[in-house]
CSV table of C-alpha atoms in Angstrom, one decimal:
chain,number,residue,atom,x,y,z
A,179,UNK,CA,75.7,102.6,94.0
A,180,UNK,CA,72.6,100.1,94.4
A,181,UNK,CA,72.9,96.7,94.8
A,182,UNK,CA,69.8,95.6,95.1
A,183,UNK,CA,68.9,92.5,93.5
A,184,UNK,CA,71.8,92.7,91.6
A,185,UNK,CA,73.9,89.3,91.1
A,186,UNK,CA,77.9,89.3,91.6
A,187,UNK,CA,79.3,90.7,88.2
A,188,UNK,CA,83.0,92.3,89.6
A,189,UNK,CA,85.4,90.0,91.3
A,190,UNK,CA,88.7,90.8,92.7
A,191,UNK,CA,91.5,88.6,92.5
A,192,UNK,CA,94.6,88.9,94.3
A,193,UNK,CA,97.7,87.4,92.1
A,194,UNK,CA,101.5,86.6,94.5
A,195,UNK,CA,104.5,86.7,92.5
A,196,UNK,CA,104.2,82.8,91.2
A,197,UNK,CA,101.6,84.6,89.0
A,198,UNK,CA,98.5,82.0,87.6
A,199,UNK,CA,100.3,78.6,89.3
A,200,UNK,CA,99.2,79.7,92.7
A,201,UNK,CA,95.7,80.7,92.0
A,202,UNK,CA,93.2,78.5,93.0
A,203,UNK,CA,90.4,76.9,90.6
A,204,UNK,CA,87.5,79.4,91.4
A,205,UNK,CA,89.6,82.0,90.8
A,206,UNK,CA,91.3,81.1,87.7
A,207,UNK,CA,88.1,80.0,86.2
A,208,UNK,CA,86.5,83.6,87.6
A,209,UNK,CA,89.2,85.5,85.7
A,210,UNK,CA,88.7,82.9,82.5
A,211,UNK,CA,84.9,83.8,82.5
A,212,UNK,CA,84.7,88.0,82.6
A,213,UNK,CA,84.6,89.8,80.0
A,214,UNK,CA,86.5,92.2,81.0
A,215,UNK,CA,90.0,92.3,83.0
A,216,UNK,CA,91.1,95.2,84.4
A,217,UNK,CA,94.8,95.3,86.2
A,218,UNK,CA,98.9,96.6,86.4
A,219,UNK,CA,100.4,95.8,83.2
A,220,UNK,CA,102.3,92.9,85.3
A,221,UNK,CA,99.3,91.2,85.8
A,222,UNK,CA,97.5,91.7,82.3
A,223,UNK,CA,101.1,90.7,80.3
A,224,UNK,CA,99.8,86.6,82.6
A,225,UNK,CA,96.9,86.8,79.9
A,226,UNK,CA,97.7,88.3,77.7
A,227,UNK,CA,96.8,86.0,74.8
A,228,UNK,CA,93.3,86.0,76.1
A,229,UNK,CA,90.2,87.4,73.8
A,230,UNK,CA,88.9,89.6,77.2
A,231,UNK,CA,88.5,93.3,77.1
A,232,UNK,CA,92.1,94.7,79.0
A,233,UNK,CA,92.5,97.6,80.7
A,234,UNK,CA,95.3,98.7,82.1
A,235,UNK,CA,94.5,100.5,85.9
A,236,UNK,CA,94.0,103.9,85.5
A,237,UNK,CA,96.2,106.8,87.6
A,238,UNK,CA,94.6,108.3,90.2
A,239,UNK,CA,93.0,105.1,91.4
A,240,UNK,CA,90.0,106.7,92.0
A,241,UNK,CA,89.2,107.2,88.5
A,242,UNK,CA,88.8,103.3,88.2
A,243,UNK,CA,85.9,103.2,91.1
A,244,UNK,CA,84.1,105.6,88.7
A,245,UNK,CA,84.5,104.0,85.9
A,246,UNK,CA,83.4,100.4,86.7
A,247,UNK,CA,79.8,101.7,87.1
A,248,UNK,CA,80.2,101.8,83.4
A,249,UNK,CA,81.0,98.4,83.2
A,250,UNK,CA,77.6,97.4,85.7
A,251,UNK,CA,76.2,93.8,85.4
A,252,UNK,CA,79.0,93.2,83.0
A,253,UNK,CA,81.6,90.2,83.9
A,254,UNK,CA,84.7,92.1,85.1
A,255,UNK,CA,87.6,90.9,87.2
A,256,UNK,CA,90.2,93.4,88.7
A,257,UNK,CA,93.8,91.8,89.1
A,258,UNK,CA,95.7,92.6,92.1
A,259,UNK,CA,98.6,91.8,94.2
A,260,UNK,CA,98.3,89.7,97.0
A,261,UNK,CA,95.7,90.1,99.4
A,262,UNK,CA,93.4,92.7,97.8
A,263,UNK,CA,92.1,93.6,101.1
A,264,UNK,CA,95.4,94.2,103.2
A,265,UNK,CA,96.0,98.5,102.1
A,266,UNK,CA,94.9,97.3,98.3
A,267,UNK,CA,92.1,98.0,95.8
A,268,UNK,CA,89.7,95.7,97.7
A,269,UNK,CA,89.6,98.6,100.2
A,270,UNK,CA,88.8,101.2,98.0
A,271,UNK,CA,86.3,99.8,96.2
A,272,UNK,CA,84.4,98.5,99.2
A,273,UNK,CA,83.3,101.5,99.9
A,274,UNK,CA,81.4,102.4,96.7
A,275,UNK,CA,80.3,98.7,96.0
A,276,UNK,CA,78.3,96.6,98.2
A,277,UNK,CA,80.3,93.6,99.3
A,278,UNK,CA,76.9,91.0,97.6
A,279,UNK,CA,78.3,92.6,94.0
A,280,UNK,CA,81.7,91.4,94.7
A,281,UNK,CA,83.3,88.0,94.8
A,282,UNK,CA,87.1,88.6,96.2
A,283,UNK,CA,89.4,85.9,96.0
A,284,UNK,CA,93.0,87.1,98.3
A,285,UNK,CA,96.3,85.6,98.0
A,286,UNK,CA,98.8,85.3,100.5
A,287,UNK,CA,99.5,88.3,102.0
A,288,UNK,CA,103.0,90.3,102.6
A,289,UNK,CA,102.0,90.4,106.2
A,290,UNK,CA,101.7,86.4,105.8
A,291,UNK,CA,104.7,86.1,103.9
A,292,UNK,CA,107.1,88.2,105.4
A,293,UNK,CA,106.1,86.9,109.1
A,294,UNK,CA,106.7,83.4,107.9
A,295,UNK,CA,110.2,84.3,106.3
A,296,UNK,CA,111.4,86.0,109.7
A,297,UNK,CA,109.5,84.0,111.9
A,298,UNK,CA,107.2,86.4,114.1
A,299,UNK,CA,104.1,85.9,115.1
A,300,UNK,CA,101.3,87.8,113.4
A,301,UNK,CA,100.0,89.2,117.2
A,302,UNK,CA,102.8,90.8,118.2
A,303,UNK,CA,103.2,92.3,115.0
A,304,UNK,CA,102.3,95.7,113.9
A,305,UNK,CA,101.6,96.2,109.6
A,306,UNK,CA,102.0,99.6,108.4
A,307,UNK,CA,101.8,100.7,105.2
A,308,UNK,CA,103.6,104.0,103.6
A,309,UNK,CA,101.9,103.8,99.8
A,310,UNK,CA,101.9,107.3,99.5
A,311,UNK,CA,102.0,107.9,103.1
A,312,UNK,CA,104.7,110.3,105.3
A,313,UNK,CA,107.3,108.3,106.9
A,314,UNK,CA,105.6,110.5,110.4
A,315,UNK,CA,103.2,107.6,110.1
A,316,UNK,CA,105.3,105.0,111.6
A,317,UNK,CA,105.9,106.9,114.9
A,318,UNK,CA,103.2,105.7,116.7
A,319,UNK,CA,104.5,102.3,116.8
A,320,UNK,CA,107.9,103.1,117.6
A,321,UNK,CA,109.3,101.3,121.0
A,322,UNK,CA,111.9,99.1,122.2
A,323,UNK,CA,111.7,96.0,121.2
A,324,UNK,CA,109.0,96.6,118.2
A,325,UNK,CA,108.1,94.5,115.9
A,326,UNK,CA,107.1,96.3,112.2
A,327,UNK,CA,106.1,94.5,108.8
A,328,UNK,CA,105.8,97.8,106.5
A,329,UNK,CA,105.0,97.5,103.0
A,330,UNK,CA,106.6,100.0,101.2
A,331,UNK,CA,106.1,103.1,98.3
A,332,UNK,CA,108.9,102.3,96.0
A,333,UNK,CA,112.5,101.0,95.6
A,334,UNK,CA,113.6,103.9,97.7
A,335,UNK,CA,111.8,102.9,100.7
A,336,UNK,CA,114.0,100.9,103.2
A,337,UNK,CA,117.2,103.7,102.5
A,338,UNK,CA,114.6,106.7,103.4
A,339,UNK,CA,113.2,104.4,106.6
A,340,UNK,CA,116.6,103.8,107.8
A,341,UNK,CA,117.1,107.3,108.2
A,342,UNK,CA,113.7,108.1,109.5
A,343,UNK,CA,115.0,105.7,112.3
A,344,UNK,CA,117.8,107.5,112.9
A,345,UNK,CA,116.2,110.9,113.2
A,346,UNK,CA,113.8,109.4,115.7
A,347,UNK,CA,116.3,107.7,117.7
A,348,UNK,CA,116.0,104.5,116.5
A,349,UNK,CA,118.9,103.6,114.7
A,350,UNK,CA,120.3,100.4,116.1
A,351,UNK,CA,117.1,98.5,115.1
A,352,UNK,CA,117.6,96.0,112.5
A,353,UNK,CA,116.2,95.7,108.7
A,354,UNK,CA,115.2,92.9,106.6
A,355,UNK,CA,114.0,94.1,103.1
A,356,UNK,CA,112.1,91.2,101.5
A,357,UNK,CA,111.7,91.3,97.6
A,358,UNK,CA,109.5,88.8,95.1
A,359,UNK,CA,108.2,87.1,97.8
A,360,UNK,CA,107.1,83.4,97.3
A,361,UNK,CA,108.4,84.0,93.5
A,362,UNK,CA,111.5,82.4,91.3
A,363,UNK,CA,113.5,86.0,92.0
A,364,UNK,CA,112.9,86.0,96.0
A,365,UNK,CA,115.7,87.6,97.2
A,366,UNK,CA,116.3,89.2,100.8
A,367,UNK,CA,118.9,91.6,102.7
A,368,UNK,CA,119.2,93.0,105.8
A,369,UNK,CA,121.5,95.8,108.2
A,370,UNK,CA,121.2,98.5,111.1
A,371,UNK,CA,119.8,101.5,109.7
A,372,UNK,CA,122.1,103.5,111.9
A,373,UNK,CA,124.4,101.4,109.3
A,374,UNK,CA,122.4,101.2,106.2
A,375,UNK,CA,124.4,100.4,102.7
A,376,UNK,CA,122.2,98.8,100.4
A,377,UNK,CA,121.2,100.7,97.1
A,378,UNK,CA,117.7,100.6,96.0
A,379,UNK,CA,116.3,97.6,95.1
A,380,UNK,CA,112.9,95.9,93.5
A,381,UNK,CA,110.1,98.9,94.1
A,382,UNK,CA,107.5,96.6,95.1
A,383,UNK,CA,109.5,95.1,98.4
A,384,UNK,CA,108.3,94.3,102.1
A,385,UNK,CA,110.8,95.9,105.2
A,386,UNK,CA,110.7,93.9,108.7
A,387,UNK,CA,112.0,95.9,111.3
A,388,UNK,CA,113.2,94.9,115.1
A,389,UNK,CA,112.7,97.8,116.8
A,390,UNK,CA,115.4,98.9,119.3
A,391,UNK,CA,116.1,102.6,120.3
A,392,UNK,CA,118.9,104.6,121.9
A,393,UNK,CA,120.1,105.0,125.6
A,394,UNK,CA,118.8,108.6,125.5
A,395,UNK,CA,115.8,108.1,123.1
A,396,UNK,CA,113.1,109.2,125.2
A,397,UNK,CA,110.2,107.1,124.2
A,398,UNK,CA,106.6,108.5,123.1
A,399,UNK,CA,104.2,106.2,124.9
A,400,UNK,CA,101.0,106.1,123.3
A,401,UNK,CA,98.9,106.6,126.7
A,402,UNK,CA,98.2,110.1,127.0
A,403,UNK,CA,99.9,112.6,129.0
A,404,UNK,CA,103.5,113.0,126.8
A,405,UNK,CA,105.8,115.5,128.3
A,406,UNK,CA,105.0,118.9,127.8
A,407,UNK,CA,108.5,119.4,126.2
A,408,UNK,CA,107.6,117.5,123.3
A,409,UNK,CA,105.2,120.2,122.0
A,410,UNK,CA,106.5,123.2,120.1
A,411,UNK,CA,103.6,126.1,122.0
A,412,UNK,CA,103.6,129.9,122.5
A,413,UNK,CA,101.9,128.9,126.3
A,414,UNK,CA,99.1,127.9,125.0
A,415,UNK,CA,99.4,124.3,126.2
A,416,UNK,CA,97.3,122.0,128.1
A,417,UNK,CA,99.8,120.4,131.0
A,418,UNK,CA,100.3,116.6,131.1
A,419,UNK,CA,98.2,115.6,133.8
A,420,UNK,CA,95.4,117.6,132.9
A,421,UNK,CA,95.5,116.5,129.8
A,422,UNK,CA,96.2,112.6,130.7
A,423,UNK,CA,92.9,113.3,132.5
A,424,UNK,CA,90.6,115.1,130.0
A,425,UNK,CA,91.5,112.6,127.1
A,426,UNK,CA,90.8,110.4,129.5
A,427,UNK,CA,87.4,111.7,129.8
A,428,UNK,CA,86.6,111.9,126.4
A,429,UNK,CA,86.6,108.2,126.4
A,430,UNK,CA,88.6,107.6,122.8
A,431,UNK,CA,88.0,104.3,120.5
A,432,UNK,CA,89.3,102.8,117.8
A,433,UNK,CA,87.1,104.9,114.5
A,434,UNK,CA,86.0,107.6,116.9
A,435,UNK,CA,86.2,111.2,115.7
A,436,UNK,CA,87.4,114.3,117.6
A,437,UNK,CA,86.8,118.2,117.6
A,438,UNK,CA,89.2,119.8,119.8
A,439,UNK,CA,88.4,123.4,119.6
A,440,UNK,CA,90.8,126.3,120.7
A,441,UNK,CA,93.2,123.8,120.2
A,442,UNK,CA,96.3,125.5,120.8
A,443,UNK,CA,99.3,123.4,120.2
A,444,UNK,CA,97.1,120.7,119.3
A,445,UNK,CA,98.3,118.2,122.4
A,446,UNK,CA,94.8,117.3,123.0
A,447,UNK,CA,94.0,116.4,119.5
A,448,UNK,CA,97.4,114.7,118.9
A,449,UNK,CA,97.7,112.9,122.4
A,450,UNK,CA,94.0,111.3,121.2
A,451,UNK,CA,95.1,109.8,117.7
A,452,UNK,CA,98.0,108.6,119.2
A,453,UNK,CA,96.3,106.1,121.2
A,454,UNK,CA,95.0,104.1,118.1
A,455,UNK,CA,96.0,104.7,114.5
A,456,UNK,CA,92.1,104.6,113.5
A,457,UNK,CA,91.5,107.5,116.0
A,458,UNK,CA,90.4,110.7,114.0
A,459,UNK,CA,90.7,114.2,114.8
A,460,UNK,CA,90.1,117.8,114.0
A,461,UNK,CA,91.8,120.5,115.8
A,462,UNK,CA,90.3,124.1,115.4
A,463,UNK,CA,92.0,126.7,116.0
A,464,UNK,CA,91.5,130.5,114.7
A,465,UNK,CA,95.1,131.9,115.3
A,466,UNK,CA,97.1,131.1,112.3
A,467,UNK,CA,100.6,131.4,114.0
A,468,UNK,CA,99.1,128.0,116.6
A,469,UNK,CA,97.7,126.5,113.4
A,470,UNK,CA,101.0,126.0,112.0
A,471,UNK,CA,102.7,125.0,115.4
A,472,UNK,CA,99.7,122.2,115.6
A,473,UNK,CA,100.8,121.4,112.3
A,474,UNK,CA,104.5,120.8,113.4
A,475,UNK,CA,103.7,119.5,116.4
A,476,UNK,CA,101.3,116.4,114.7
A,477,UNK,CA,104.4,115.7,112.2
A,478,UNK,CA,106.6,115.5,114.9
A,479,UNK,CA,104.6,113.3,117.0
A,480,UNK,CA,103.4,110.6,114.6
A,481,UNK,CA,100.0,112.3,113.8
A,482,UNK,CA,100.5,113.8,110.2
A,483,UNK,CA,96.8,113.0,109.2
A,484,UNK,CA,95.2,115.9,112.1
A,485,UNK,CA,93.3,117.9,109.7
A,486,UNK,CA,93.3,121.5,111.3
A,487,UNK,CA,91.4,124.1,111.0
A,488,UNK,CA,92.4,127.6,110.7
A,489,UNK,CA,88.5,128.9,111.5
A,490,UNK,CA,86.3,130.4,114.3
A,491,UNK,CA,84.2,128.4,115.8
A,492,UNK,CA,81.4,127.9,115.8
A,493,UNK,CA,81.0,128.9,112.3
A,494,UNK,CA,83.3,126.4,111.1
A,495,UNK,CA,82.0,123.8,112.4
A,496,UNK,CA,79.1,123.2,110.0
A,497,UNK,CA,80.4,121.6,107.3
A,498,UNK,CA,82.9,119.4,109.4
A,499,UNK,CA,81.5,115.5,110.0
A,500,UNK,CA,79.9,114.6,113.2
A,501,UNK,CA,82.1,113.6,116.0
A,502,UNK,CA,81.6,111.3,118.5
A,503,UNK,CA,83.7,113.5,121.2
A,504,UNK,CA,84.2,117.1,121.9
A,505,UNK,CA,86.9,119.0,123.5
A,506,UNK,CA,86.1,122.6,124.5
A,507,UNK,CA,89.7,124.3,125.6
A,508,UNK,CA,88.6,127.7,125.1
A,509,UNK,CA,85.6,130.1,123.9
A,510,UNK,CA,82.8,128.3,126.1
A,511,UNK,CA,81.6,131.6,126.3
A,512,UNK,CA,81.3,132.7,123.0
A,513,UNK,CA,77.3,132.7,121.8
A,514,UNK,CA,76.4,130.0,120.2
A,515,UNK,CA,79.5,127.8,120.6
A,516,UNK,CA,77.8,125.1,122.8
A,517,UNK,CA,74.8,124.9,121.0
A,518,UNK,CA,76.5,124.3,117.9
A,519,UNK,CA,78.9,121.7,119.6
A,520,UNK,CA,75.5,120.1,121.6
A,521,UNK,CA,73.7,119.9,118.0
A,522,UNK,CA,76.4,118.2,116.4
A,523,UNK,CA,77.7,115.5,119.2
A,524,UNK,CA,76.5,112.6,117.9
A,525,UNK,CA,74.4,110.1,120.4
A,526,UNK,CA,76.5,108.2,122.9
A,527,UNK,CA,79.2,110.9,122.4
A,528,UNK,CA,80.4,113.4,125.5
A,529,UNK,CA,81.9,116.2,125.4
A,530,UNK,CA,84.1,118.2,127.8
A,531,UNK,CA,85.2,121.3,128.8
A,532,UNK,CA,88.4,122.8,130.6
A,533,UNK,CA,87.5,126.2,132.3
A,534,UNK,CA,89.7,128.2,134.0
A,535,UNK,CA,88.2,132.0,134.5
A,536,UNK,CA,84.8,132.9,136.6
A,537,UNK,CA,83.2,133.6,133.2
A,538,UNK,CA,83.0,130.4,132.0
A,539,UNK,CA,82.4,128.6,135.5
A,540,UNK,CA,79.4,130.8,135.6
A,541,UNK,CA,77.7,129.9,132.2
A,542,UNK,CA,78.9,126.1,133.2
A,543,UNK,CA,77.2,126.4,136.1
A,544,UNK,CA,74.1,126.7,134.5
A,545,UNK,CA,74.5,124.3,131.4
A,546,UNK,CA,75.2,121.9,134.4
A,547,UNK,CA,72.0,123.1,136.1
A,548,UNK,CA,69.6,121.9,133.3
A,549,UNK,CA,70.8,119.7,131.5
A,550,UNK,CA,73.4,117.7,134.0
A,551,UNK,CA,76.9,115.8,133.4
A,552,UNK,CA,79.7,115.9,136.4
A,553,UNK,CA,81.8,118.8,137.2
A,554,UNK,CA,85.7,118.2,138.6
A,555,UNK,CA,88.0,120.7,140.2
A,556,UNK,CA,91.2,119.6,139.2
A,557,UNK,CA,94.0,121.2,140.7
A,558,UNK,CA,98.2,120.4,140.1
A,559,UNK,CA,101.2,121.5,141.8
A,560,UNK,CA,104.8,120.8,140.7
A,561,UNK,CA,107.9,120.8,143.0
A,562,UNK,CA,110.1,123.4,141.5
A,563,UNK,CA,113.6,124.8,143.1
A,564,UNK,CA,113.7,128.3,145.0
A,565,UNK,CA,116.8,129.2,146.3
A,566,UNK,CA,118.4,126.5,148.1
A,567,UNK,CA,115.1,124.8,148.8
A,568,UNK,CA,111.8,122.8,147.0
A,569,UNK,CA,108.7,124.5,146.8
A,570,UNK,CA,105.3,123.1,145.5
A,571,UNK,CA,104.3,125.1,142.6
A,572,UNK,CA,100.7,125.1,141.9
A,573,UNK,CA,99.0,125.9,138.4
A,574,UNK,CA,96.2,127.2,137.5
A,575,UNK,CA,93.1,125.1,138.9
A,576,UNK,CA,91.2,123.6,136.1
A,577,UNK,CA,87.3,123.2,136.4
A,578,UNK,CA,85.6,120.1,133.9
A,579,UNK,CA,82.5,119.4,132.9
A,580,UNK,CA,82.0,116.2,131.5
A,581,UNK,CA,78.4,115.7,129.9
A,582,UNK,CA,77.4,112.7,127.7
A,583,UNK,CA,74.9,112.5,125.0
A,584,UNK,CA,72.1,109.9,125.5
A,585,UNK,CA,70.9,107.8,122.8
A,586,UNK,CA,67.5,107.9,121.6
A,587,UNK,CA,65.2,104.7,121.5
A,588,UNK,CA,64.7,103.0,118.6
A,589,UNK,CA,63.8,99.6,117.7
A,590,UNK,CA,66.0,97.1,116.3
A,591,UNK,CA,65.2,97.1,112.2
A,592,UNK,CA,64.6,93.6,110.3
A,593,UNK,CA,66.6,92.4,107.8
């Protein structure tokens, strides 16, 4: 969509449960002057003896984005709940829709609300959100002595979480379900979920969870180099310090996306969107039997949105988006595969490879030659038993080339 020199004819206002009393001016008199309103039937039934055009939000969301270029340079508001950029429409539609067509008007959010009922501090909280999202997605963020403000799908929310915390080890932390926050029907209730006995509730409710985990829960760190124990593999598994290394390496960010080719089990791909929830990540991997283990391996670990890719590279990799790292576990020699991976790196990226057989040092050797990057012998032993004595046990040396993509020149554009 084009916005230029188009005036602001779509706002967004975001409606708490004390419904029109707790809007402010400009954005009651923003929803009194469109000509259309679109929102939930909770939020239309606060006008409803209006004259405006209502529609009620259409299911699947995304049909609404398409349908308001219909209503283009028309006054339209969209009602929403709360803070209409915290997980709600506001972030949908800001992607289609240029921000200087928009006028968006938040309420208090359930983040804001629900810290100032339980008293936490926004900064030491994490917000996670499980609108149609698997419950996997919270694993990242579990630890002792966690704090978690997670808005939920439906009524049946804090039971299901309560034993997703058991599962994971988790099940002496406490629960506070919040419902009808900052409205006349506020009500609250609270238990271990090791413990939990509440039936379902209001569906649109808050949970706050103090995170407190078991004397044998073994704790996922986010920092890479998990045990290697955690991952279901058939061998095919990059060891912990290595792979605490080559992520490492690869220099992950918050937004950044992998390709982790040959991935194997996945650990590489995994161990990377662990470190940040906005870290993105496509594992490749041609055997079908790993492709499923990667699979199992990302649900079990907290990852669940890895997209894999049962393909051989490099012909897969055309129609993937660009990434801004590359991880090359296997099949440097195969024609064409760096090439491919070299074309599609974008600038400022690097990309690594792992080599282990004479093959693959040798073409190396001569990538390195001509067009640079730093290569590492990397070598680990482990102290294993034999007999009645300790023995160092090496593995298999591991040779890495690490080699950056500069950026080209360009001037800084004016606005």
């Amino acid at each position: 969509m084009s916005s230029t020199n188009i005036e602001p004819w779509l706002s967004v206002i975001g409606i708490g449960e004390n419904g029109l009393e707790g809007l402010t001016e400009a954005a009651k008199l923003s929803i009194a002057s469109s000509e259309i309103v679109i929102g939930g039937k909770r939020h239309l039934s606060l006008i409803s003896n209006s004259n405006q055009i209502h529609l009620v939000w259409p299911s699947p969301l995304n049909k609404l984005v398409k349908k308001l270029d219909l209503y283009r340079g028309r006054k339209t508001c969209i009602l929403a709940t709360g803070d209409p950029m915290c997980y709600g429409i506001g972030s949908t539609l800001i992607r289609t829709i240029s921000i200087k067509e928009m006028i968006i008007i938040p309420s208090q959010s359930a983040l804001a609300l629900a810290c100032a009922r339980i008293g936490w501090k926004h900064e030491e909280v994490d917000l996670i959100t499980l609108h149609g999202r698997p419950f996997a997605s919270i694993d990242t963020h579990l630890r002792p002595h966690g704090k978690l403000i997670v808005l939920s799908n439906d009524e049946n929310t804090p039971i299901d979480l309560a034993h997703h915390l058991v599962t994971r080890g988790y099940g002496d932390s406490h629960l506070t379900v919040l419902e009808h926050m900052a409205g006349p029907l506020e009500k609250r209730y609270s238990g271990c979920a090791n413990n939990w006995k509440h039936p379902p509730g209001a569906a649109l409710n808050t949970v706050a969870i103090s995170l407190s985990s078991g004397r044998n829960t073994y704790v996922k760190t986010r920092a890479p180099g998990l045990d290697d124990g955690v991952f279901i593999n058939d061998g095919q598994l990059t060891k912990r310090e290595i792979r605490a290394l080559t992520i490492s390496a690869l220099e992950p960010y918050p937004g950044a996306l992998l390709w982790d080719i040959g991935a194997g089990s996945g650990a590489i791909s995994i161990e990377w969107m662990r470190i940040d929830p906005r870290c993105h990540a496509i594992a490749i991997e041609c055997n079908i039997q790993r492709a499923t283990l990667i699979t199992k391996n990302a649900e079990n670990l907290g990852t669940p949105y890895l997209r894999v890719v049962n393909k051989k590279a490099p012909s897969s990799l055309s129609n993937l988006p660009r990434p801004n790292a590359i991880f090359i576990g296997g099949g440097i020699t195969q024609k064409g595969l760096f090439e491919k991976c070299w074309q599609e790196l974008r600038e400022g990226g690097c990309l690594v490879c792992n080599l282990v057989t004479a093959e693959s040092e040798a073409k190396v050797f001569k990538l390195q030659g001509r067009l640079g990057g730093s290569l590492t012998r990397l070598a680990v032993s482990r102290l294993e038993p034999l007999g009645k004595a300790n023995i160092w046990r090496p593995h298999l040396q591991i040779t890495q080339w690490k080699l950056s993509k500069p950026h080209t020149v360009r001037e800084c554009s004016k606005k």
